[in-house]
Short mmCIF file of N, CA, C and O in Angstrom, two decimals:
data_model
loop_
_atom_site.label_atom_id
_atom_site.label_comp_id
_atom_site.label_asym_id
_atom_site.label_seq_id
_atom_site.Cartn_x
_atom_site.Cartn_y
_atom_site.Cartn_z
N MET A 1 -10.02 -7.55 -12.95
CA MET A 1 -10.02 -7.65 -11.51
C MET A 1 -9.06 -6.62 -10.94
O MET A 1 -8.15 -6.16 -11.63
N VAL A 2 -9.27 -6.26 -9.73
CA VAL A 2 -8.34 -5.42 -8.99
C VAL A 2 -7.86 -6.26 -7.82
O VAL A 2 -8.66 -6.82 -7.08
N ASP A 3 -6.55 -6.38 -7.69
CA ASP A 3 -5.98 -7.18 -6.62
C ASP A 3 -4.68 -6.55 -6.15
O ASP A 3 -4.14 -5.66 -6.82
N ASN A 4 -4.19 -7.00 -5.03
CA ASN A 4 -2.91 -6.53 -4.54
C ASN A 4 -1.81 -7.01 -5.47
O ASN A 4 -1.74 -8.19 -5.81
N LEU A 5 -0.94 -6.10 -5.86
CA LEU A 5 0.14 -6.45 -6.77
C LEU A 5 1.00 -7.58 -6.21
O LEU A 5 1.41 -8.47 -6.95
N THR A 6 1.24 -7.57 -4.92
CA THR A 6 2.08 -8.60 -4.33
C THR A 6 1.50 -10.00 -4.51
O THR A 6 2.23 -10.97 -4.51
N GLY A 7 0.19 -10.09 -4.67
CA GLY A 7 -0.44 -11.40 -4.85
C GLY A 7 -0.54 -11.85 -6.29
O GLY A 7 -0.78 -13.03 -6.56
N VAL A 8 -0.36 -10.93 -7.24
CA VAL A 8 -0.55 -11.30 -8.65
C VAL A 8 0.65 -11.04 -9.54
O VAL A 8 0.62 -11.39 -10.72
N ILE A 9 1.70 -10.47 -8.99
CA ILE A 9 2.82 -10.09 -9.86
C ILE A 9 3.43 -11.28 -10.58
O ILE A 9 3.84 -11.17 -11.73
N GLU A 10 3.47 -12.43 -9.95
CA GLU A 10 4.03 -13.61 -10.63
C GLU A 10 3.13 -14.04 -11.78
O GLU A 10 3.61 -14.54 -12.80
N HIS A 11 1.83 -13.87 -11.66
CA HIS A 11 0.92 -14.18 -12.76
C HIS A 11 1.12 -13.20 -13.91
O HIS A 11 1.05 -13.58 -15.09
N ILE A 12 1.38 -11.95 -13.58
CA ILE A 12 1.66 -10.94 -14.61
C ILE A 12 2.97 -11.29 -15.31
O ILE A 12 3.03 -11.34 -16.54
N ARG A 13 4.01 -11.55 -14.53
CA ARG A 13 5.30 -11.90 -15.11
C ARG A 13 5.23 -13.16 -15.95
O ARG A 13 5.91 -13.28 -16.96
N GLY A 14 4.38 -14.10 -15.53
CA GLY A 14 4.23 -15.37 -16.25
C GLY A 14 3.31 -15.29 -17.45
O GLY A 14 3.11 -16.28 -18.15
N GLY A 15 2.71 -14.12 -17.69
CA GLY A 15 1.83 -13.95 -18.83
C GLY A 15 0.45 -14.56 -18.67
O GLY A 15 -0.31 -14.66 -19.62
N ARG A 16 0.09 -14.97 -17.45
CA ARG A 16 -1.23 -15.57 -17.21
C ARG A 16 -2.32 -14.51 -17.08
O ARG A 16 -3.49 -14.80 -17.31
N VAL A 17 -1.94 -13.30 -16.68
CA VAL A 17 -2.86 -12.16 -16.66
C VAL A 17 -2.11 -10.95 -17.21
O VAL A 17 -0.88 -10.89 -17.17
N ARG A 18 -2.85 -9.99 -17.72
CA ARG A 18 -2.25 -8.78 -18.27
C ARG A 18 -2.61 -7.62 -17.36
O ARG A 18 -3.79 -7.37 -17.09
N ALA A 19 -1.61 -6.93 -16.91
CA ALA A 19 -1.84 -5.76 -16.06
C ALA A 19 -2.21 -4.57 -16.92
O ALA A 19 -1.52 -4.27 -17.90
N LEU A 20 -3.30 -3.91 -16.58
CA LEU A 20 -3.74 -2.72 -17.30
C LEU A 20 -3.26 -1.45 -16.62
O LEU A 20 -3.00 -0.44 -17.28
N ALA A 21 -3.17 -1.48 -15.30
CA ALA A 21 -2.75 -0.30 -14.54
C ALA A 21 -2.46 -0.73 -13.11
O ALA A 21 -2.92 -1.78 -12.66
N VAL A 22 -1.70 0.11 -12.41
CA VAL A 22 -1.50 -0.07 -10.98
C VAL A 22 -2.27 1.04 -10.27
O VAL A 22 -2.52 2.10 -10.85
N THR A 23 -2.64 0.80 -9.02
CA THR A 23 -3.51 1.75 -8.32
C THR A 23 -2.75 2.79 -7.51
O THR A 23 -3.36 3.71 -6.98
N GLY A 24 -1.45 2.65 -7.39
CA GLY A 24 -0.65 3.62 -6.66
C GLY A 24 -0.53 4.92 -7.43
O GLY A 24 -0.95 5.04 -8.59
N ALA A 25 0.07 5.90 -6.80
CA ALA A 25 0.23 7.21 -7.43
C ALA A 25 1.21 7.18 -8.58
O ALA A 25 1.10 7.95 -9.53
N GLU A 26 2.17 6.27 -8.52
CA GLU A 26 3.22 6.18 -9.53
C GLU A 26 3.28 4.77 -10.10
O GLU A 26 2.77 3.83 -9.50
N ARG A 27 3.93 4.63 -11.22
CA ARG A 27 4.19 3.30 -11.77
C ARG A 27 5.04 2.51 -10.79
O ARG A 27 5.82 3.07 -10.04
N ASN A 28 4.91 1.19 -10.83
CA ASN A 28 5.72 0.33 -9.99
C ASN A 28 7.01 0.00 -10.73
O ASN A 28 6.97 -0.37 -11.91
N ALA A 29 8.14 0.10 -10.04
CA ALA A 29 9.44 -0.15 -10.67
C ALA A 29 9.56 -1.56 -11.24
O ALA A 29 10.30 -1.78 -12.20
N GLN A 30 8.82 -2.50 -10.68
CA GLN A 30 8.87 -3.88 -11.18
C GLN A 30 8.06 -4.06 -12.47
O GLN A 30 8.23 -5.04 -13.18
N LEU A 31 7.17 -3.12 -12.76
CA LEU A 31 6.33 -3.17 -13.97
C LEU A 31 6.35 -1.79 -14.63
O LEU A 31 5.32 -1.12 -14.72
N PRO A 32 7.50 -1.35 -15.10
CA PRO A 32 7.62 0.03 -15.58
C PRO A 32 6.76 0.37 -16.79
O PRO A 32 6.47 1.55 -17.02
N ASP A 33 6.31 -0.61 -17.54
CA ASP A 33 5.47 -0.35 -18.71
C ASP A 33 3.99 -0.29 -18.38
O ASP A 33 3.16 -0.02 -19.26
N VAL A 34 3.63 -0.56 -17.13
CA VAL A 34 2.23 -0.54 -16.71
C VAL A 34 1.94 0.82 -16.08
O VAL A 34 2.56 1.20 -15.09
N PRO A 35 0.99 1.57 -16.64
CA PRO A 35 0.73 2.91 -16.12
C PRO A 35 0.02 2.89 -14.77
O PRO A 35 -0.63 1.90 -14.40
N ALA A 36 0.15 3.97 -14.05
CA ALA A 36 -0.69 4.19 -12.87
C ALA A 36 -2.08 4.55 -13.38
O ALA A 36 -2.21 5.17 -14.44
N MET A 37 -3.12 4.17 -12.65
CA MET A 37 -4.49 4.45 -13.11
C MET A 37 -4.69 5.93 -13.39
O MET A 37 -5.37 6.30 -14.33
N ARG A 38 -4.07 6.78 -12.58
CA ARG A 38 -4.24 8.22 -12.75
C ARG A 38 -3.70 8.72 -14.08
O ARG A 38 -4.05 9.80 -14.52
N GLU A 39 -2.86 7.91 -14.74
CA GLU A 39 -2.35 8.28 -16.06
C GLU A 39 -3.34 7.96 -17.18
O GLU A 39 -3.19 8.45 -18.29
N THR A 40 -4.33 7.14 -16.91
CA THR A 40 -5.18 6.61 -17.97
C THR A 40 -6.34 7.50 -18.37
O THR A 40 -6.77 7.48 -19.52
N LEU A 41 -6.89 8.25 -17.44
CA LEU A 41 -8.04 9.12 -17.70
C LEU A 41 -7.94 10.38 -16.85
O LEU A 41 -7.55 10.30 -15.68
N PRO A 42 -8.32 11.51 -17.39
CA PRO A 42 -8.28 12.74 -16.58
C PRO A 42 -9.12 12.63 -15.30
O PRO A 42 -8.75 13.19 -14.27
N GLU A 43 -10.22 11.87 -15.35
CA GLU A 43 -11.10 11.72 -14.19
C GLU A 43 -10.41 11.01 -13.04
O GLU A 43 -10.86 11.06 -11.90
N LEU A 44 -9.32 10.31 -13.33
CA LEU A 44 -8.61 9.54 -12.30
C LEU A 44 -7.35 10.24 -11.81
O LEU A 44 -6.52 9.62 -11.15
N ALA A 45 -7.21 11.51 -12.10
CA ALA A 45 -5.98 12.24 -11.76
C ALA A 45 -5.64 12.17 -10.27
O ALA A 45 -4.47 12.15 -9.90
N ALA A 46 -6.63 12.10 -9.42
CA ALA A 46 -6.38 12.06 -7.98
C ALA A 46 -6.41 10.64 -7.42
O ALA A 46 -6.24 10.45 -6.22
N TYR A 47 -6.61 9.65 -8.29
CA TYR A 47 -6.78 8.27 -7.83
C TYR A 47 -5.49 7.71 -7.26
O TYR A 47 -4.44 7.74 -7.89
N GLU A 48 -5.58 7.18 -6.05
CA GLU A 48 -4.46 6.48 -5.44
C GLU A 48 -5.01 5.55 -4.37
O GLU A 48 -5.65 5.99 -3.41
N VAL A 49 -4.79 4.27 -4.55
CA VAL A 49 -5.19 3.27 -3.57
C VAL A 49 -4.01 2.32 -3.39
O VAL A 49 -3.50 1.76 -4.35
N ASN A 50 -3.58 2.18 -2.17
CA ASN A 50 -2.47 1.30 -1.85
C ASN A 50 -2.84 0.36 -0.73
O ASN A 50 -3.58 0.73 0.19
N THR A 51 -2.32 -0.83 -0.79
CA THR A 51 -2.42 -1.75 0.33
C THR A 51 -1.23 -1.47 1.23
O THR A 51 -0.11 -1.29 0.75
N TRP A 52 -1.47 -1.39 2.52
CA TRP A 52 -0.37 -1.14 3.44
C TRP A 52 -0.57 -1.96 4.70
O TRP A 52 -1.67 -2.43 5.00
N PHE A 53 0.52 -2.16 5.40
CA PHE A 53 0.50 -2.91 6.64
C PHE A 53 1.23 -2.09 7.69
O PHE A 53 2.19 -1.38 7.38
N GLY A 54 0.77 -2.17 8.92
CA GLY A 54 1.43 -1.46 10.01
C GLY A 54 1.18 -2.19 11.32
O GLY A 54 0.32 -3.06 11.40
N LEU A 55 1.95 -1.83 12.30
CA LEU A 55 1.79 -2.41 13.64
C LEU A 55 1.03 -1.42 14.51
O LEU A 55 1.33 -0.23 14.51
N PHE A 56 0.07 -1.94 15.25
CA PHE A 56 -0.69 -1.14 16.19
C PHE A 56 -0.57 -1.78 17.57
O PHE A 56 -0.50 -3.00 17.67
N GLY A 57 -0.54 -0.96 18.59
CA GLY A 57 -0.49 -1.47 19.95
C GLY A 57 -1.63 -0.90 20.76
O GLY A 57 -2.42 -0.09 20.26
N PRO A 58 -1.72 -1.29 22.00
CA PRO A 58 -2.80 -0.78 22.84
C PRO A 58 -2.63 0.71 23.11
O PRO A 58 -1.51 1.23 23.12
N ALA A 59 -3.75 1.38 23.33
CA ALA A 59 -3.70 2.80 23.69
C ALA A 59 -2.84 2.96 24.93
O ALA A 59 -2.88 2.12 25.84
N GLY A 60 -2.05 4.00 24.96
CA GLY A 60 -1.21 4.26 26.12
C GLY A 60 0.10 3.48 26.14
O GLY A 60 0.80 3.49 27.15
N LEU A 61 0.43 2.80 25.06
CA LEU A 61 1.70 2.07 24.99
C LEU A 61 2.83 3.07 25.22
O LEU A 61 2.87 4.13 24.58
N PRO A 62 3.74 2.80 26.15
CA PRO A 62 4.81 3.76 26.43
C PRO A 62 5.62 4.11 25.17
O PRO A 62 5.90 3.25 24.34
N ALA A 63 5.98 5.37 25.07
CA ALA A 63 6.71 5.86 23.90
C ALA A 63 8.01 5.09 23.68
O ALA A 63 8.40 4.86 22.53
N GLY A 64 8.67 4.68 24.74
CA GLY A 64 9.91 3.93 24.61
C GLY A 64 9.71 2.59 23.92
O GLY A 64 10.53 2.16 23.11
N ILE A 65 8.61 1.94 24.24
CA ILE A 65 8.30 0.65 23.59
C ILE A 65 7.95 0.88 22.13
O ILE A 65 8.41 0.15 21.25
N THR A 66 7.16 1.91 21.87
CA THR A 66 6.80 2.24 20.49
C THR A 66 8.07 2.53 19.68
O THR A 66 8.23 2.02 18.57
N ALA A 67 8.98 3.30 20.24
CA ALA A 67 10.22 3.64 19.54
C ALA A 67 11.07 2.40 19.30
O ALA A 67 11.65 2.23 18.22
N ALA A 68 11.14 1.51 20.29
CA ALA A 68 11.94 0.29 20.14
C ALA A 68 11.36 -0.61 19.06
O ALA A 68 12.10 -1.16 18.23
N LEU A 69 10.05 -0.78 19.06
CA LEU A 69 9.41 -1.60 18.03
C LEU A 69 9.61 -0.99 16.65
O LEU A 69 9.91 -1.70 15.69
N ASN A 70 9.47 0.33 16.57
CA ASN A 70 9.67 1.01 15.29
C ASN A 70 11.10 0.82 14.80
O ASN A 70 11.33 0.59 13.60
N ALA A 71 12.07 0.89 15.70
CA ALA A 71 13.48 0.70 15.32
C ALA A 71 13.71 -0.73 14.81
O ALA A 71 14.43 -0.94 13.82
N GLU A 72 13.10 -1.71 15.47
CA GLU A 72 13.26 -3.11 15.04
C GLU A 72 12.66 -3.33 13.66
O GLU A 72 13.25 -3.98 12.80
N VAL A 73 11.47 -2.81 13.44
CA VAL A 73 10.83 -2.95 12.12
C VAL A 73 11.66 -2.22 11.07
O VAL A 73 11.90 -2.74 9.98
N GLY A 74 12.14 -1.03 11.40
CA GLY A 74 12.98 -0.28 10.48
C GLY A 74 14.25 -1.05 10.11
O GLY A 74 14.65 -1.08 8.94
N ALA A 75 14.88 -1.67 11.10
CA ALA A 75 16.08 -2.47 10.83
C ALA A 75 15.74 -3.66 9.93
O ALA A 75 16.51 -4.00 9.02
N TYR A 76 14.61 -4.29 10.18
CA TYR A 76 14.18 -5.42 9.35
C TYR A 76 13.97 -4.98 7.90
O TYR A 76 14.36 -5.68 6.96
N LEU A 77 13.39 -3.80 7.71
CA LEU A 77 13.13 -3.30 6.36
C LEU A 77 14.42 -2.95 5.63
O LEU A 77 14.43 -2.87 4.39
N GLU A 78 15.52 -2.76 6.35
CA GLU A 78 16.81 -2.44 5.74
C GLU A 78 17.60 -3.69 5.35
O GLU A 78 18.58 -3.59 4.62
N LEU A 79 17.20 -4.86 5.83
CA LEU A 79 17.93 -6.08 5.51
C LEU A 79 17.88 -6.36 4.01
O LEU A 79 16.84 -6.19 3.37
N ALA A 80 19.00 -6.81 3.46
CA ALA A 80 19.07 -7.09 2.02
C ALA A 80 18.02 -8.11 1.60
O ALA A 80 17.37 -7.94 0.56
N GLU A 81 17.82 -9.14 2.41
CA GLU A 81 16.84 -10.17 2.01
C GLU A 81 15.41 -9.63 2.08
O GLU A 81 14.55 -10.04 1.29
N THR A 82 15.13 -8.70 3.00
CA THR A 82 13.81 -8.09 3.06
C THR A 82 13.58 -7.22 1.84
O THR A 82 12.53 -7.29 1.19
N ARG A 83 14.57 -6.39 1.51
CA ARG A 83 14.44 -5.53 0.33
C ARG A 83 14.30 -6.37 -0.94
O ARG A 83 13.49 -6.03 -1.82
N LYS A 84 15.03 -7.47 -1.01
CA LYS A 84 14.93 -8.35 -2.18
C LYS A 84 13.52 -8.92 -2.30
O LYS A 84 12.94 -8.95 -3.39
N ARG A 85 12.95 -9.34 -1.19
CA ARG A 85 11.60 -9.93 -1.22
C ARG A 85 10.56 -8.87 -1.61
O ARG A 85 9.64 -9.16 -2.37
N PHE A 86 10.70 -7.67 -1.08
CA PHE A 86 9.79 -6.59 -1.48
C PHE A 86 9.87 -6.39 -2.99
O PHE A 86 8.85 -6.24 -3.66
N ASP A 87 11.08 -6.34 -3.53
CA ASP A 87 11.26 -6.17 -4.97
C ASP A 87 10.61 -7.30 -5.75
O ASP A 87 9.93 -7.06 -6.75
N GLU A 88 10.80 -8.53 -5.30
CA GLU A 88 10.21 -9.68 -5.99
C GLU A 88 8.69 -9.57 -6.06
O GLU A 88 8.08 -9.96 -7.05
N LEU A 89 8.10 -9.05 -5.00
CA LEU A 89 6.64 -8.97 -4.91
C LEU A 89 6.07 -7.66 -5.46
O LEU A 89 4.86 -7.48 -5.51
N GLY A 90 6.94 -6.75 -5.87
CA GLY A 90 6.46 -5.46 -6.35
C GLY A 90 6.02 -4.54 -5.24
O GLY A 90 5.34 -3.55 -5.48
N GLY A 91 6.39 -4.86 -4.01
CA GLY A 91 6.01 -4.05 -2.86
C GLY A 91 7.02 -2.96 -2.58
O GLY A 91 8.15 -2.98 -3.09
N LEU A 92 6.62 -2.00 -1.79
CA LEU A 92 7.49 -0.91 -1.39
C LEU A 92 7.53 -0.84 0.13
O LEU A 92 6.48 -0.79 0.76
N PRO A 93 8.72 -0.86 0.72
CA PRO A 93 8.78 -0.75 2.18
C PRO A 93 8.26 0.61 2.63
O PRO A 93 8.45 1.62 1.94
N PHE A 94 7.58 0.62 3.74
CA PHE A 94 6.95 1.83 4.27
C PHE A 94 7.60 2.13 5.61
O PHE A 94 7.09 1.77 6.65
N LYS A 95 8.75 2.76 5.57
CA LYS A 95 9.53 3.03 6.78
C LYS A 95 9.30 4.48 7.21
O LYS A 95 9.74 5.40 6.54
N VAL A 96 8.59 4.64 8.32
CA VAL A 96 8.26 5.96 8.83
C VAL A 96 8.39 5.98 10.35
O VAL A 96 8.46 4.93 10.99
N THR A 97 8.39 7.17 10.90
CA THR A 97 8.40 7.31 12.35
C THR A 97 6.99 7.04 12.88
O THR A 97 6.01 7.09 12.13
N PRO A 98 6.86 6.78 14.18
CA PRO A 98 5.51 6.62 14.74
C PRO A 98 4.62 7.83 14.49
O PRO A 98 3.44 7.68 14.16
N ALA A 99 5.16 9.04 14.58
CA ALA A 99 4.35 10.24 14.33
C ALA A 99 3.90 10.31 12.87
O ALA A 99 2.76 10.66 12.58
N GLU A 100 4.79 9.96 11.96
CA GLU A 100 4.43 9.95 10.54
C GLU A 100 3.37 8.89 10.26
O GLU A 100 2.45 9.12 9.47
N PHE A 101 3.48 7.75 10.91
CA PHE A 101 2.49 6.70 10.73
C PHE A 101 1.14 7.15 11.27
O PHE A 101 0.10 6.92 10.63
N ASP A 102 1.13 7.83 12.42
CA ASP A 102 -0.13 8.38 12.96
C ASP A 102 -0.79 9.30 11.94
O ASP A 102 -2.01 9.21 11.70
N ARG A 103 0.00 10.20 11.34
CA ARG A 103 -0.56 11.12 10.34
C ARG A 103 -1.05 10.37 9.11
O ARG A 103 -2.10 10.69 8.55
N PHE A 104 -0.30 9.36 8.68
CA PHE A 104 -0.71 8.57 7.53
C PHE A 104 -2.04 7.87 7.78
O PHE A 104 -2.96 7.93 6.96
N VAL A 105 -2.16 7.22 8.93
CA VAL A 105 -3.40 6.51 9.27
C VAL A 105 -4.57 7.49 9.36
O VAL A 105 -5.66 7.21 8.85
N ALA A 106 -4.35 8.63 9.97
CA ALA A 106 -5.42 9.65 10.05
C ALA A 106 -5.85 10.07 8.64
O ALA A 106 -7.05 10.24 8.38
N GLY A 107 -4.90 10.23 7.74
CA GLY A 107 -5.22 10.58 6.36
C GLY A 107 -6.01 9.48 5.66
O GLY A 107 -6.95 9.77 4.90
N GLU A 108 -5.64 8.24 5.89
CA GLU A 108 -6.37 7.12 5.28
C GLU A 108 -7.80 7.05 5.82
O GLU A 108 -8.74 6.82 5.06
N ILE A 109 -7.95 7.26 7.11
CA ILE A 109 -9.30 7.25 7.71
C ILE A 109 -10.15 8.35 7.08
O ILE A 109 -11.30 8.13 6.69
N ALA A 110 -9.57 9.53 6.96
CA ALA A 110 -10.31 10.65 6.37
C ALA A 110 -10.66 10.37 4.91
O ALA A 110 -11.79 10.63 4.47
N LYS A 111 -9.71 9.82 4.16
CA LYS A 111 -9.96 9.53 2.74
C LYS A 111 -11.11 8.54 2.59
O LYS A 111 -12.05 8.77 1.82
N TRP A 112 -11.04 7.43 3.31
CA TRP A 112 -12.06 6.39 3.15
C TRP A 112 -13.39 6.79 3.78
O TRP A 112 -14.44 6.38 3.31
N ARG A 113 -13.36 7.62 4.83
CA ARG A 113 -14.62 8.15 5.39
C ARG A 113 -15.32 8.98 4.31
O ARG A 113 -16.54 8.87 4.13
N GLY A 114 -14.55 9.78 3.59
CA GLY A 114 -15.12 10.59 2.51
C GLY A 114 -15.74 9.73 1.42
O GLY A 114 -16.82 10.05 0.91
N VAL A 115 -15.07 8.64 1.05
CA VAL A 115 -15.61 7.74 0.03
C VAL A 115 -16.92 7.12 0.52
O VAL A 115 -17.92 7.09 -0.20
N ILE A 116 -16.91 6.65 1.76
CA ILE A 116 -18.10 6.01 2.34
C ILE A 116 -19.27 7.00 2.38
O ILE A 116 -20.40 6.67 2.00
N GLN A 117 -19.01 8.22 2.83
CA GLN A 117 -20.08 9.22 2.91
C GLN A 117 -20.57 9.62 1.52
O GLN A 117 -21.78 9.74 1.31
N LYS A 118 -19.65 9.85 0.60
CA LYS A 118 -20.04 10.26 -0.75
C LYS A 118 -20.91 9.21 -1.41
O LYS A 118 -21.89 9.52 -2.10
N GLU A 119 -20.57 7.95 -1.21
CA GLU A 119 -21.32 6.86 -1.84
C GLU A 119 -22.54 6.43 -1.04
O GLU A 119 -23.31 5.59 -1.49
N GLY A 120 -22.70 6.97 0.16
CA GLY A 120 -23.84 6.62 0.99
C GLY A 120 -23.81 5.18 1.47
O GLY A 120 -24.86 4.57 1.68
N LEU A 121 -22.63 4.67 1.68
CA LEU A 121 -22.48 3.27 2.11
C LEU A 121 -22.80 3.14 3.59
O LEU A 121 -22.54 4.05 4.38
N GLN A 122 -23.36 1.97 3.95
CA GLN A 122 -23.66 1.68 5.34
C GLN A 122 -23.33 0.22 5.61
O GLN A 122 -23.45 -0.62 4.71
N LEU A 123 -22.94 -0.06 6.82
CA LEU A 123 -22.66 -1.43 7.23
C LEU A 123 -23.96 -2.15 7.55
O LEU A 123 -24.77 -1.64 8.33
N ASP A 124 -24.18 -3.28 6.94
CA ASP A 124 -25.33 -4.12 7.24
C ASP A 124 -24.80 -5.31 8.04
O ASP A 124 -24.27 -6.25 7.47
N ALA A 125 -24.91 -5.24 9.35
CA ALA A 125 -24.35 -6.26 10.22
C ALA A 125 -25.32 -7.38 10.55
O ALA A 125 -25.08 -8.20 11.39
N SER A 126 -26.44 -7.42 9.84
CA SER A 126 -27.43 -8.47 10.17
C SER A 126 -27.08 -9.78 9.50
O SER A 126 -26.32 -9.92 8.63
#
C-alpha cells in the first residue's frame, strides 16, 4: 500500500507493517534505513510525491492579512511541541513565504497536470 507516513509510522515502528520506501525525494530522518523510492530503481530517479498542507484565502486577500497569517503559522511551526509532534509523525514542517508557497503550488499544479495528461485521465462526474 501507499499511504501518508504520518498515518502509518506508528504501525511501522510497531512492526505491524514493513516500510519498503518513502515517496519523498530523500529518506525520512525518522526511518533512516528506509530508502526513498528514487533510490530503488533508475526509472524512479525523478520520483517525488509528498503530502502537504497549506492555508488558502479568498482571492484579493490583503497582503497584510496574508503576511500576518503566515507569521502566525510560522511561529506555530517553531514551537517545541509542534516540532516534537512533526518528528513523532515523520512529518516535515513546510515554512515558506507566501510568494514561495505560490510558486510551490504552481509547480504542484503543473506536475500533476502533466501526470493527468500523460495518462489520459478524465474526471467522470456522473
